[in-house]
Coordinates of C-alpha atoms in Angstrom, one line a residue:
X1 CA -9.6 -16.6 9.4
X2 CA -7.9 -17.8 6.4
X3 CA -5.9 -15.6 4.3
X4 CA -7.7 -14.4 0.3
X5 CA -5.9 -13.1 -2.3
X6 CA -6.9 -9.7 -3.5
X7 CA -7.1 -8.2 -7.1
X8 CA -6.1 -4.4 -8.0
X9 CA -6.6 -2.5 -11.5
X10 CA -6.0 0.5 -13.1
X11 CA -8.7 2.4 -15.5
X12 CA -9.1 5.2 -17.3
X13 CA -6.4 8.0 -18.3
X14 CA -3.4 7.5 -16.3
X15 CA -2.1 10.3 -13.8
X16 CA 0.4 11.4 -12.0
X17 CA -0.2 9.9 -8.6
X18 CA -2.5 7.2 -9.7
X19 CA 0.4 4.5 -8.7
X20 CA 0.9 6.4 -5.3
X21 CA -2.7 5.0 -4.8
X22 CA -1.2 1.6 -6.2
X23 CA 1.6 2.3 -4.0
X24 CA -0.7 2.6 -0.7
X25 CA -2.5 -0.4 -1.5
X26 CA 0.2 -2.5 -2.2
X27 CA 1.8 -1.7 1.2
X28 CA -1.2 -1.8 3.6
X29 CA -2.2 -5.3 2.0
X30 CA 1.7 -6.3 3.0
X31 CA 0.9 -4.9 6.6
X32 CA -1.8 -7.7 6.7
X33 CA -0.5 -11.1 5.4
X34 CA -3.0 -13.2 8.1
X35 CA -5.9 -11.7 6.1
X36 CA -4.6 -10.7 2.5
X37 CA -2.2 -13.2 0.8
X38 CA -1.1 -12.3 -2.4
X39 CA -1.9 -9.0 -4.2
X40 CA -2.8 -9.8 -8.2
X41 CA -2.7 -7.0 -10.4
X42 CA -4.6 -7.1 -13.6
X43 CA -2.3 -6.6 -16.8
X44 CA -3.8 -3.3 -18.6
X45 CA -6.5 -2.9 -16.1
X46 CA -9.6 -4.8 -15.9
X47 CA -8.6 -6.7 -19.4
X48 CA -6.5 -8.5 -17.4
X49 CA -8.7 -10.3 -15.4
X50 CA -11.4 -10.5 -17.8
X51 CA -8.2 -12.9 -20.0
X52 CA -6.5 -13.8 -17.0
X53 CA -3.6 -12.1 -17.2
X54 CA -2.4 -11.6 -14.0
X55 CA 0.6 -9.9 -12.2
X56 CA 1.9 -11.0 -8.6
X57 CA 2.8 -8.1 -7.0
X58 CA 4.6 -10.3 -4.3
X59 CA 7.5 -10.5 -6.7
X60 CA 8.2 -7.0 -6.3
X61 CA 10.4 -5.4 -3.8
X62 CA 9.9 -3.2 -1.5
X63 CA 11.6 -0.7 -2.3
X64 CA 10.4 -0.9 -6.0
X65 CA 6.4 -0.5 -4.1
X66 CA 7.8 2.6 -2.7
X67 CA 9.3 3.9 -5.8
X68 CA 5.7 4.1 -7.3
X69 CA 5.1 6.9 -4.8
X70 CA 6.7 9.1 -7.0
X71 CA 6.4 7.3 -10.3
X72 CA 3.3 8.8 -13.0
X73 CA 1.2 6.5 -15.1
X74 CA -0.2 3.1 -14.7
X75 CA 2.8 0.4 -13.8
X76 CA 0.6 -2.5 -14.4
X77 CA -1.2 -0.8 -17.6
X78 CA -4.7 0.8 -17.9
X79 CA -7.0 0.4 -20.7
X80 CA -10.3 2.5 -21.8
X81 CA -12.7 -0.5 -22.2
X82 CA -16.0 -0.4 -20.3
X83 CA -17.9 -3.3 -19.1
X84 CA -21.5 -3.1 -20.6
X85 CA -24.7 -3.2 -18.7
X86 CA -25.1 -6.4 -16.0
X87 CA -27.9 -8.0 -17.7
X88 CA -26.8 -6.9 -21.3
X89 CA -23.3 -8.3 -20.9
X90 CA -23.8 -11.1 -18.5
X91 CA -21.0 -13.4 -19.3
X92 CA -18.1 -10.3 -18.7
X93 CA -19.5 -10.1 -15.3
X94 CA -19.2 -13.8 -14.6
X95 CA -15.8 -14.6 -16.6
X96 CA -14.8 -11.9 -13.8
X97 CA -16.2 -14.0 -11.2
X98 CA -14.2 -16.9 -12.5
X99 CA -11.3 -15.7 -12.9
X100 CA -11.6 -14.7 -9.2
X101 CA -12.6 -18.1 -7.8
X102 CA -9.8 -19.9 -9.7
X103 CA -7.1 -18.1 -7.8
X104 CA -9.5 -17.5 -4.5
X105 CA -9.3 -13.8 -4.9
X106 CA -11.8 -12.2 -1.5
X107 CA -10.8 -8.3 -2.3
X108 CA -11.5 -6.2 -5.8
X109 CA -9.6 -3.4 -5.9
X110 CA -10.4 -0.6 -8.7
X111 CA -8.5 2.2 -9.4
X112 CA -10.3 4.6 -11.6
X113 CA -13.1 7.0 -12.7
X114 CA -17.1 7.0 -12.6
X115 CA -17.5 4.3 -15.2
X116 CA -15.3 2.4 -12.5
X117 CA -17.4 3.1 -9.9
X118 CA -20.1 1.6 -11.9
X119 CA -18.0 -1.2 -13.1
X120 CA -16.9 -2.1 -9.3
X121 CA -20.4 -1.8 -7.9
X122 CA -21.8 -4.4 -10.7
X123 CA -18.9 -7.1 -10.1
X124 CA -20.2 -6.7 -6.3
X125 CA -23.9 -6.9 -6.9
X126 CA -23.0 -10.1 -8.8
X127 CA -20.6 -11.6 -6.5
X128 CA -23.7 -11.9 -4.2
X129 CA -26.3 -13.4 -6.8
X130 CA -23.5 -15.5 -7.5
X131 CA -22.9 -16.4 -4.0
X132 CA -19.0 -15.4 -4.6
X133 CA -18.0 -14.1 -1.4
X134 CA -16.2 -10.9 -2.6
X135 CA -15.2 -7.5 -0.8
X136 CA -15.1 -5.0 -4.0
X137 CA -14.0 -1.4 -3.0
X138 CA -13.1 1.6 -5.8
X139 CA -10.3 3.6 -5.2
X140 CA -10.9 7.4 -6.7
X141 CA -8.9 8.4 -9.6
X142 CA -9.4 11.1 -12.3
X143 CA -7.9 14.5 -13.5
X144 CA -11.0 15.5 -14.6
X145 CA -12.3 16.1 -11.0
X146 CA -16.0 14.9 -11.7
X147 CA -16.4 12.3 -9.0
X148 CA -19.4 13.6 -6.2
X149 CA -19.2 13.5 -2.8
X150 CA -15.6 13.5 -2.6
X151 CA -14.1 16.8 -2.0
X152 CA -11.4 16.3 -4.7
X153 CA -10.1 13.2 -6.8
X154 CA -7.0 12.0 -6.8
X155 CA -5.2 13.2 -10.5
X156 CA -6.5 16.5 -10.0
X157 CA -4.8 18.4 -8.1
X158 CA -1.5 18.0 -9.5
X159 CA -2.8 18.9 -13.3
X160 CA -4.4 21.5 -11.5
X161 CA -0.8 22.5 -10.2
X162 CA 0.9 22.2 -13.9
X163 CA -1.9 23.9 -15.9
X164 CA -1.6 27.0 -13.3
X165 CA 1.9 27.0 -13.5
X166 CA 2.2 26.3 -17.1
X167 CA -0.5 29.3 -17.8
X168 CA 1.8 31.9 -15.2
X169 CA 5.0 31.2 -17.5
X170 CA 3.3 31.2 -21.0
X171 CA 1.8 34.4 -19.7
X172 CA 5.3 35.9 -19.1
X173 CA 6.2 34.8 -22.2
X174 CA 3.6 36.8 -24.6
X175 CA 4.0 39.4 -22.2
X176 CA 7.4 39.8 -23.1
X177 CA 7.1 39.3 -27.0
X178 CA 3.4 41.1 -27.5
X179 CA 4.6 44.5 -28.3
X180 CA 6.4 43.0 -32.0
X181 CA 4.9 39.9 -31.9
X182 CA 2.4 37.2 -30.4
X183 CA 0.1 38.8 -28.2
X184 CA -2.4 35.6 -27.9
X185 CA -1.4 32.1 -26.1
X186 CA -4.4 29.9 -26.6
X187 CA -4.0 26.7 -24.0
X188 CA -6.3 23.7 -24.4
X189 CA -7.2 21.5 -21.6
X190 CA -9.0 18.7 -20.8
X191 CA -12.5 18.6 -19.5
X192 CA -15.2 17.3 -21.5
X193 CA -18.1 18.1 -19.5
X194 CA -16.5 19.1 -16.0
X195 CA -14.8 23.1 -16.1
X196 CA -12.7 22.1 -12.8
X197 CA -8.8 22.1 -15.3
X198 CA -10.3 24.8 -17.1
X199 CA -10.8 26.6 -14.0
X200 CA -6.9 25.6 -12.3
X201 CA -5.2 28.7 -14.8
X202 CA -7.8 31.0 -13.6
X203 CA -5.0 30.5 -10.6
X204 CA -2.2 31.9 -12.7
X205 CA -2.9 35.1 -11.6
X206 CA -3.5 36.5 -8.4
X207 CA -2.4 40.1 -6.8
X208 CA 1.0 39.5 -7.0
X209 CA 0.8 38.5 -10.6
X210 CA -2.1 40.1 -12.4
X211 CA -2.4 38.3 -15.5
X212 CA -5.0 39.6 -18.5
X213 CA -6.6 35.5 -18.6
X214 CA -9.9 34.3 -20.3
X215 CA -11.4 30.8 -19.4
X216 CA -13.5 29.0 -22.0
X217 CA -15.6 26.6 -19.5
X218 CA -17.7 23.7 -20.7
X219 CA -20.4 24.5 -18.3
X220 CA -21.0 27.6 -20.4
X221 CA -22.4 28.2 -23.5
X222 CA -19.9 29.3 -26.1
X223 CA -20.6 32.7 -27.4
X224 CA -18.4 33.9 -30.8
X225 CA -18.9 37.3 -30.6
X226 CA -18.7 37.5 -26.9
X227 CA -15.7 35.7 -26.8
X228 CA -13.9 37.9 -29.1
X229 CA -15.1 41.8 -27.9
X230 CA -13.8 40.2 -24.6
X231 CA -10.0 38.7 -26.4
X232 CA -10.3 42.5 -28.2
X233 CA -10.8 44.5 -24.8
X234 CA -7.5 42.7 -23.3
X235 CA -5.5 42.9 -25.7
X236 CA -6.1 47.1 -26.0
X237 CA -5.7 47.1 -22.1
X238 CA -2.8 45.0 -21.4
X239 CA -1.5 44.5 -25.1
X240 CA -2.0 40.5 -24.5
X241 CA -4.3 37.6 -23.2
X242 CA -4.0 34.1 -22.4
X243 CA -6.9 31.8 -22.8
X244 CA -7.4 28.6 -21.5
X245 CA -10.2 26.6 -23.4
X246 CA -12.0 23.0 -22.2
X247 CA -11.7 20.6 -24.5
X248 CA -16.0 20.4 -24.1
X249 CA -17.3 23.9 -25.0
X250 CA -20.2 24.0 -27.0
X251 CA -22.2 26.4 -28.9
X252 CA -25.4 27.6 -28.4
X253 CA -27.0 24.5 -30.5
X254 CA -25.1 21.8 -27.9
X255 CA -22.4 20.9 -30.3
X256 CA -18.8 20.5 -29.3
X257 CA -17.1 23.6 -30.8
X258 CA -14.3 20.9 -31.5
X259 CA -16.4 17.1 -32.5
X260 CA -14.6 15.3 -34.9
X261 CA -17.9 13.1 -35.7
X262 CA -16.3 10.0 -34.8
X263 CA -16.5 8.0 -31.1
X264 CA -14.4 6.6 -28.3
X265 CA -14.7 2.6 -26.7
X266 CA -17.3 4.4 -24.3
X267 CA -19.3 6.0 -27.0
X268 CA -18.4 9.9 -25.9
X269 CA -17.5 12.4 -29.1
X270 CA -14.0 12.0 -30.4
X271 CA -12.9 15.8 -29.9
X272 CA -10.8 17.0 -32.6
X273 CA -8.8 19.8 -31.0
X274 CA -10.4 23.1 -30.1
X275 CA -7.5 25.5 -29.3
X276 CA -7.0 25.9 -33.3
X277 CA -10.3 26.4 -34.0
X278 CA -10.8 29.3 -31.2
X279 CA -7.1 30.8 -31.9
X280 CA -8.4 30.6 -35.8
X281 CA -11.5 32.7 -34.7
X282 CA -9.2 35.4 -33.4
X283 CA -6.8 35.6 -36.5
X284 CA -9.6 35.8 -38.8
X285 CA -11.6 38.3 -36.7
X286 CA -9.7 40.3 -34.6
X287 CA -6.0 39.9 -36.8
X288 CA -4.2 39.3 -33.8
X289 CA -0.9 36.7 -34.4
X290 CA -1.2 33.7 -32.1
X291 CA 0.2 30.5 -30.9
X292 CA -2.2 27.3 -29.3
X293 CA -1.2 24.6 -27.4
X294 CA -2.8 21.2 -26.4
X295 CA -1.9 20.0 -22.8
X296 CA -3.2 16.7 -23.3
X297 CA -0.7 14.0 -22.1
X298 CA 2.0 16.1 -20.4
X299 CA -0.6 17.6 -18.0
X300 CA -2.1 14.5 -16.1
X301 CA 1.8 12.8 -16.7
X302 CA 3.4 16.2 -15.0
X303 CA 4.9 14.1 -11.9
X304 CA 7.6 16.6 -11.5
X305 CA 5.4 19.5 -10.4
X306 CA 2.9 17.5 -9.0
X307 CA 1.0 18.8 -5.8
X308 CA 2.3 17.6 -2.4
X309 CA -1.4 17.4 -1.2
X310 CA -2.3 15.4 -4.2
X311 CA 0.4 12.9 -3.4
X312 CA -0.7 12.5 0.1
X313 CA -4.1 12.2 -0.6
X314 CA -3.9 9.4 -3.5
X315 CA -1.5 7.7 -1.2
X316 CA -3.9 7.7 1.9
X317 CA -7.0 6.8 0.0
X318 CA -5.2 3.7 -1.6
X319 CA -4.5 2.9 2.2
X320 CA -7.9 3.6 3.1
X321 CA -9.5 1.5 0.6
X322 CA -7.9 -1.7 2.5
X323 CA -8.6 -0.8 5.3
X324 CA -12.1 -0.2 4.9
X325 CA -12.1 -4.0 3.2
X326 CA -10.6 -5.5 5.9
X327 CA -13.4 -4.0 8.6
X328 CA -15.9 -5.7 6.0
X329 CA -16.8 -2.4 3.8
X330 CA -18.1 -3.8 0.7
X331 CA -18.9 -1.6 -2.7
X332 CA -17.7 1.2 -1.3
X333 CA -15.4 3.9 -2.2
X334 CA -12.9 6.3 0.3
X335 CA -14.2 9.6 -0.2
X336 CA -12.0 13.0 0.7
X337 CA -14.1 15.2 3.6
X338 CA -12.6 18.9 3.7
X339 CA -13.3 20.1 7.3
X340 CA -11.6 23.2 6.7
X341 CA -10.6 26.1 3.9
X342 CA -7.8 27.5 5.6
X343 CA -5.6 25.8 6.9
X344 CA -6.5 23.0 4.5
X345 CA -8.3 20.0 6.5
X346 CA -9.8 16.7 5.5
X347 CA -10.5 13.7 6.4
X348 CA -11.5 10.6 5.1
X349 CA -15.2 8.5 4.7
X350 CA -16.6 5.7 2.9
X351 CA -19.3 6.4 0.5
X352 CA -22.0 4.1 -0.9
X353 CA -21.0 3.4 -4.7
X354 CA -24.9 3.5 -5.6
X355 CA -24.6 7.3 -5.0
X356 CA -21.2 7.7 -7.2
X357 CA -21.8 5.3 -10.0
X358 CA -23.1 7.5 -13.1
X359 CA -22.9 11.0 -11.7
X360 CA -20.6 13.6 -12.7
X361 CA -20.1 16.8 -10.4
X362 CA -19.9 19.6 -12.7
X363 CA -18.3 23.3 -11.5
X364 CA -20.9 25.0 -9.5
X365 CA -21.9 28.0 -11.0
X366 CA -20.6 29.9 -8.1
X367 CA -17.4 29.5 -9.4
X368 CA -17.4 30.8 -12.3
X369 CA -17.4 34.7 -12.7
X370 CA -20.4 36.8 -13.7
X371 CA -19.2 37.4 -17.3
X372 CA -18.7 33.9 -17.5
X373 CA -14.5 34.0 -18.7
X374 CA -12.8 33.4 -15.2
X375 CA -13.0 32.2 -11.3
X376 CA -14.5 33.5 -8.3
X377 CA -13.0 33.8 -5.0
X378 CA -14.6 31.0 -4.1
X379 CA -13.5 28.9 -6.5
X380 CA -10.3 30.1 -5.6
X381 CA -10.7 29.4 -2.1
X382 CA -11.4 25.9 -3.1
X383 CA -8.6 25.2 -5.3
X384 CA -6.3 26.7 -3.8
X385 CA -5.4 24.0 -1.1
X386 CA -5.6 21.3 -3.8
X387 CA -2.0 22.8 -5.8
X388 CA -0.4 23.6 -2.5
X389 CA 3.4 21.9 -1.8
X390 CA 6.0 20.4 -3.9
X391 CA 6.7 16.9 -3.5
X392 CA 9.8 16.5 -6.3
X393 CA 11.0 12.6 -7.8
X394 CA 14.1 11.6 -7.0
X395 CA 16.6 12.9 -10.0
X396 CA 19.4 10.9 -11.6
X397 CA 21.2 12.5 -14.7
X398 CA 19.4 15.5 -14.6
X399 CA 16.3 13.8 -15.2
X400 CA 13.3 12.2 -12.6
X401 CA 14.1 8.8 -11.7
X402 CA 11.1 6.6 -12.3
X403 CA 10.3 2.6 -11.4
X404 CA 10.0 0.0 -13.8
X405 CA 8.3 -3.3 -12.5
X406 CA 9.1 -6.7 -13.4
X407 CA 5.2 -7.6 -13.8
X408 CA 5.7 -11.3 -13.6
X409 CA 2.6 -13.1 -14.9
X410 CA 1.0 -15.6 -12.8
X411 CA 0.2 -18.9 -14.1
X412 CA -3.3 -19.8 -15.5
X413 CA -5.7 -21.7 -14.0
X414 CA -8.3 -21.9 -16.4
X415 CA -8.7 -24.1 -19.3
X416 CA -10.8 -21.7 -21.2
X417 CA -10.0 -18.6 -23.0
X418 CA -11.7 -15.2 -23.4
X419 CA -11.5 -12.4 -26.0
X420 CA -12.2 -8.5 -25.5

């Protein structure tokens, strides 16, 4: 059997432990030189092979390939830019196709979300119309947590981890200052359809630390004055509350309490920042002082409190994924199977991309309480493994130590260009 090239991509918002999944391809491939030659890596995701502009991860050393265990972000650059329809957007499909043939690539690689899934299960579909033989497989990334059939996604657990811990310390904080001054900490998340971040600070207090917390999930319909009696009722029982709001609520008439009015590349509402709005709510109403704050980037960039499980498990499925290409898997993705609560169990299984393509797992409403503001024990129970372990960067100067790859381009092949 004669050696093929393979291709790898990041997609999507970036994580903390996306490159460990980089990392776990990049060193299984190497295990395998008589099957896999060279490992091209496409310059700001899947741009890069749709303009041929390729990386050859062979000029890296090992040592730098281990480093991105423990490095966050994309090291060969994402992008948000979504391949249309098969038969609306034909000639992205096949430029793909090209750019594989010119530099015999035999394995597609793609690191990212559901609209990767879908992406990675169209180049495969036409890679057999086409006659191109290609083994595409997607690796599962996203802080959001939305992917079905996998237990958990790769991303997740450590913003998970950082939102639960960042929610415990802000909650010590207007604990300490509520009697004279703030007695509301207002913490937006992300999660514009999915409640599973939202739900992560529902962790920041447990019976050891009873916390006074209200969570704002998307998967519930945004009440005003239900909201506030319930902000008004914490505050005259503990003297404070922290709230943790999704980025997604909406109000009884299905519009995003935060919409801007304007749209992203993929054509979903340009949120506008709802913490304000929500803290605003309780100023005007209820006169209590406040302060808000928007997680955004530091909480799926957090690698220095990032969950030990998390690591291992982004790691293991970036392994899995070439493995399951090199036993002839095709349009696939590796899938996390828990086999157990307590002590923690799973396993991994390849599932079909027609099933994970387009569908977003949502919290299941037994997870969230009956008043609708917080977590259940079983939700507990199933988050709870997913934060567990500290698996700390290496620290130079007081600060995490982080790779930098050289990223050298390969040469071009073909004579034509292609814009995006």
């Amino acid at each position: 059997m004669v050696a093929r090239n393979a291709f790898y991509a990041q997609s999507g918002g970036v994580t903390a432990v996306i490159n460990a999944s980089a990392c776990g391809v990049l060193e299984t491939a190497r295990q395998f030189p008589d099957r896999i030659g060279t490992v091209y890596a496409g310059r700001n995701g899947i741009v890069g092979a749709l303009t041929e502009d390729l990386i050859d991860t062979g000029q890296e050393s090992a040592e730098a390939i281990a480093a991105l265990r423990h490095t966050p972000s994309g090291a060969f650059g994402s992008c948000r830019y979504k391949l249309k329809g098969l038969e609306e957007n034909r000639a992205q499909y096949e430029r793909l196709i090209e750019v594989f043939r010119a530099h015999d690539i035999g394995y597609f690689f793609y690191n990212g979300g559901g609209d990767s899934a879908d992406t990675c299960l169209k180049v495969s579909q036409l890679s057999e119309k086409l006659g191109y033989p290609l083994q595409a497989v997607h690796i599962p990334k996203t802080v959001d947590n939305d992917l079905p059939i996998t237990d958990c996604c790769p991303g997740f657990g450590s913003v998970a981890k950082y939102i639960a811990v960042s929610v415990r310390e802000a909650s010590f904080d207007v604990r300490s200052m509520a009697a004279t001054s703030t007695c509301i900490f207002v913490l937006e998340v992300m999660g514009r359809h999915a409640g599973w971040i939202a739900a992560a600070g529902g962790l920041a207090s447990d019976a050891r630390h009873e916390l006074p917390l209200i969570i704002l999930f998307p998967e519930q319909v945004f009440d005003p004055e239900r909201f506030l009696r319930a902000v008004d009722e914490k505050v005259r029982t503990t003297g404070y509350c922290s709230i943790v709001v999704s980025e997604g609520i909406k109000d009884a008439d299905g519009r995003f309490v935060a919409e801007s009015g304007s749209r992203d590349v993929f054509g979903h509402a340009q949120l506008g920042g709802v913490a304000p709005v929500v803290a605003g709510m309780i100023k005007e109403r209820l006169g209590y002082k406040y302060h808000w704050a928007v997680a955004d980037y530091l909480q799926r960039a957090a690698r220095h409190v990032a969950s030990r499980t998390d690591v291992e498990q982004a790691y293991a499925l970036g392994k899995a994924g070439v493995e399951m290409a090199l036993k002839g898997h095709n349009a696939v993705m590796p899938a996390i199977i828990r086999t157990s609560d307590s002590p923690y169990r799973w396993e991994i299984s390849a599932a079909n991309l027609a099933e994970v393509a387009n569908v977003e797992k949502k919290m299941p409403l037994e997870f969230i309480s009956a008043d609708g503001f917080g977590i259940t024990g079983d939700c507990r129970r199933y988050l709870q493994p997913l934060i567990e372990g500290e698996d700390y960067p290496p620290y130079a100067g007081g600060l995490p130590d982080y790779v930098t790859l050289r990223n050298v381009a390969v040469p071009k092949k073909l004579a034509t260009s292609f814009s995006v």
